[in-house]
Amino acid sequence: MNVTHRKSRRGRILVATALGTTLLGVGAVATAMAGETSPASRAPAAPASPKSATTAAEPTGGLIVGYKSKAQEARSAKAVRKDIGAKAAQTGEKLSYERRLGNGAALVSLGGVRPAKDVTKLMDRFRADPDVAYAVPDRQVPTPALESPRDPGRSSEPSGDTDRFSEQWNLFEPTGGMNVPDAWRTSTGQGVTVAVLDTGITKHSDLAVNTVDGYDFLTDTFQAKDGDGRDSDPSDPGDATKPGECGGQGSRSSWHGTHVAGIVAAADDGKGIVGVAPGAKAQPVRVLGRCATPDSDIIDAITWASGGTVADVPDNPTPARVINMSLGQEGVCTPPMQLAVDQAVQRGTTVVVAAGNRGNLPEPQDAGNFDYASCDNVITVAATDREGNRAEYSNFGNAVDISAPGGELLTSKNPKNGILSTVNSGEDGPASESFEFEEGTSQAAPQIAGLAALMIAANPALTPAQVESAIKENARPLPGTCEGGCGAGLADAAKTVASVSKGAAPPAVGSPSSPPSDSSSASPSSPPSSPSPSVGTGQAADGKDLSACLKNTCEVEVTSGDTIRLDGTAGVDEFTVVSVADNTLTFTASSGNGAQQSSGSQTSPGRSTINDLVVDLISVNGDRAIIRLS
């Protein structure tokens, strides 16, 4: 295969984030497919959403509790333990503090799996506390429910030196393909990391040169199936189950993460397949294992992958600009899940999510009723077949942002109508590298994640909202039919990359995944979205809660005249940039009554302190600077 490559234009990656707690209206639950913590090490959770579940649907062994920003528990593990101990005494339950999650929430152990009715009573006890923003179950999502619809009678195909690009119709066919090769003339995704939150990865020659170090976030050793809990090895040991395990008849290993990683970033090496972004790097982040996965592990993985801090886990040396989540099930997006997504987006990470594979059930599923797919601030992807119709299994609806090829195997009876990618031949544990045609929204989503990598390599200054807007605005109408809604249409890679590589990023249109302002679907009791600060305009930003601006969650680009309003927690209500010049930031800080408290200047890189507000000047580029407030 001959493809014209051009080195991608690389530059400074700016992370502009809202200064404050940002629960942007919650719509669906997230999950897919101990020691004291420093007060400055993580952000407390956001206010509860009225859409969060009020009862527990299933037995569970843990709760995720978010404390309001000004509560001591939001910063102090000692205070959390004291509060949990008091509630244990009140209820007679064996409650204990497990750890602080990456989004700032507290994980509470119930001392074993408790019946749903008991879990609901415990949630109500926490919710009655005025210092608690929310309390939700730490759901255990069954891994088998997250896999793509597949034909169990098919076997994988041995790897080899054969160039199989001609079988990747999803990349180039004019009817149902995404027009990817033309995009490679401008960008191959060089320099962009795409985190694949999935089952981990197996060794494969098509992936070896395009993989960076990841992490295994599974805490339960039975689920992990690798002999231990969390560690730095995201290798996939297999997720096969025996009859009776997980309440099922047993299943072979899916190698789901390896298949998804190949779709994103398999190398263009003249053999095997080619990923949508063959110049990008796939980062395996293991969150799916045997039987089930708790929400708490997913939350930490989202935080870490996007460059945030997770207790007892080394910081990610190569934070991802894109996260792919080919996982999910029915549910509502709980406040802690939404917050984890929002914080990732604030760090500059685009989050791509599969719409779900329940579209062909007796009661077809709208993606708006499917966990991550209906969260705000994600790009939700439906699947199409080779003719450009909505694939019969794909979820649909207003929550869908865009469609991409997902294939159609079982209906067409043609294995080559699926999406070809990398897998392993092992039935249980890893054996030899191989390839397999599969179908699902799990296969559609990584093609959009790969497209996002092509875009960001062509224009590193793109924000997640701009990535989503450009993908939607440059989509083409579905060649086939879609009942129920398939988003803006079928993604067109070449047109989209061309639109952002001309030096000007497209405008962000509204809040991603949020309904129009006149939509009757908006709940009157929902909290309003928190608008982003006005960055680089010289206009004042709206007031924000400083408690959500801790550690790495609050990096923002500023220029002369920018004002950031805080809540006074650190003794500062308003931070104003006077000037940015000669590698120096000059600023003033004022109290709530408008009286100037102090002024100062800082040379990059460096740190200043105003009352209890810490100002880190990370870098200066001409008249613009990147600062972190904590």
Short mmCIF file of C-alpha atoms in Angstrom, two decimals, residues 33 143 147 150 198-203 215-216 218 223-226 231 233-240 252-260 284-290 422-424 426-431:
data_model
loop_
_atom_site.label_atom_id
_atom_site.label_comp_id
_atom_site.label_asym_id
_atom_site.label_seq_id
_atom_site.Cartn_x
_atom_site.Cartn_y
_atom_site.Cartn_z
CA MET A 33 -17.23 -2.53 28.30
CA THR A 143 -17.86 -7.37 31.58
CA GLU A 147 -18.38 -6.90 24.58
CA ARG A 150 -19.75 -11.43 17.95
CA ASP A 198 -10.41 -1.49 27.94
CA THR A 199 -9.23 -5.03 28.74
CA GLY A 200 -5.56 -4.17 28.35
CA ILE A 201 -3.38 -5.26 25.46
CA THR A 202 -1.55 -8.30 24.11
CA LYS A 203 1.72 -8.40 22.18
CA TYR A 215 -1.51 1.05 33.65
CA ASP A 216 -3.72 -1.68 35.12
CA LEU A 218 -8.28 -3.22 38.36
CA GLN A 223 -11.47 -9.62 38.27
CA ALA A 224 -7.88 -8.80 37.30
CA LYS A 225 -7.07 -12.48 36.69
CA ASP A 226 -3.35 -11.68 36.67
CA ASP A 231 0.15 -2.25 38.78
CA ASP A 233 1.49 -3.78 33.60
CA PRO A 234 -1.65 -3.35 31.44
CA SER A 235 -1.17 -6.69 29.68
CA ASP A 236 -4.40 -8.54 29.01
CA PRO A 237 -4.28 -12.03 30.63
CA GLY A 238 -7.66 -12.84 29.09
CA ASP A 239 -11.20 -12.36 30.36
CA ALA A 240 -12.45 -15.90 29.71
CA ARG A 252 -13.66 -17.30 25.67
CA SER A 253 -11.37 -14.30 26.05
CA SER A 254 -12.40 -11.33 23.97
CA TRP A 255 -9.02 -9.55 23.48
CA HIS A 256 -11.26 -6.51 23.16
CA GLY A 257 -8.61 -3.96 24.11
CA THR A 258 -6.17 -5.29 21.52
CA HIS A 259 -8.83 -5.07 18.81
CA VAL A 260 -9.72 -1.49 19.74
CA PRO A 284 -3.46 0.67 27.15
CA VAL A 285 -5.33 1.46 30.36
CA ARG A 286 -6.78 -1.74 31.81
CA VAL A 287 -10.23 -1.32 33.34
CA LEU A 288 -12.08 -4.45 32.17
CA GLY A 289 -11.39 -7.93 33.48
CA ARG A 290 -13.18 -11.10 34.41
CA THR A 422 -5.61 -7.05 15.86
CA VAL A 423 -6.43 -9.76 18.42
CA ASN A 424 -4.89 -12.87 19.97
CA GLY A 426 -5.83 -17.70 22.76
CA GLU A 427 -9.12 -19.08 24.03
CA ASP A 428 -8.21 -18.29 27.64
CA GLY A 429 -4.71 -16.88 28.09
CA PRO A 430 -2.62 -15.21 25.36
CA ALA A 431 -1.26 -17.38 22.56
#
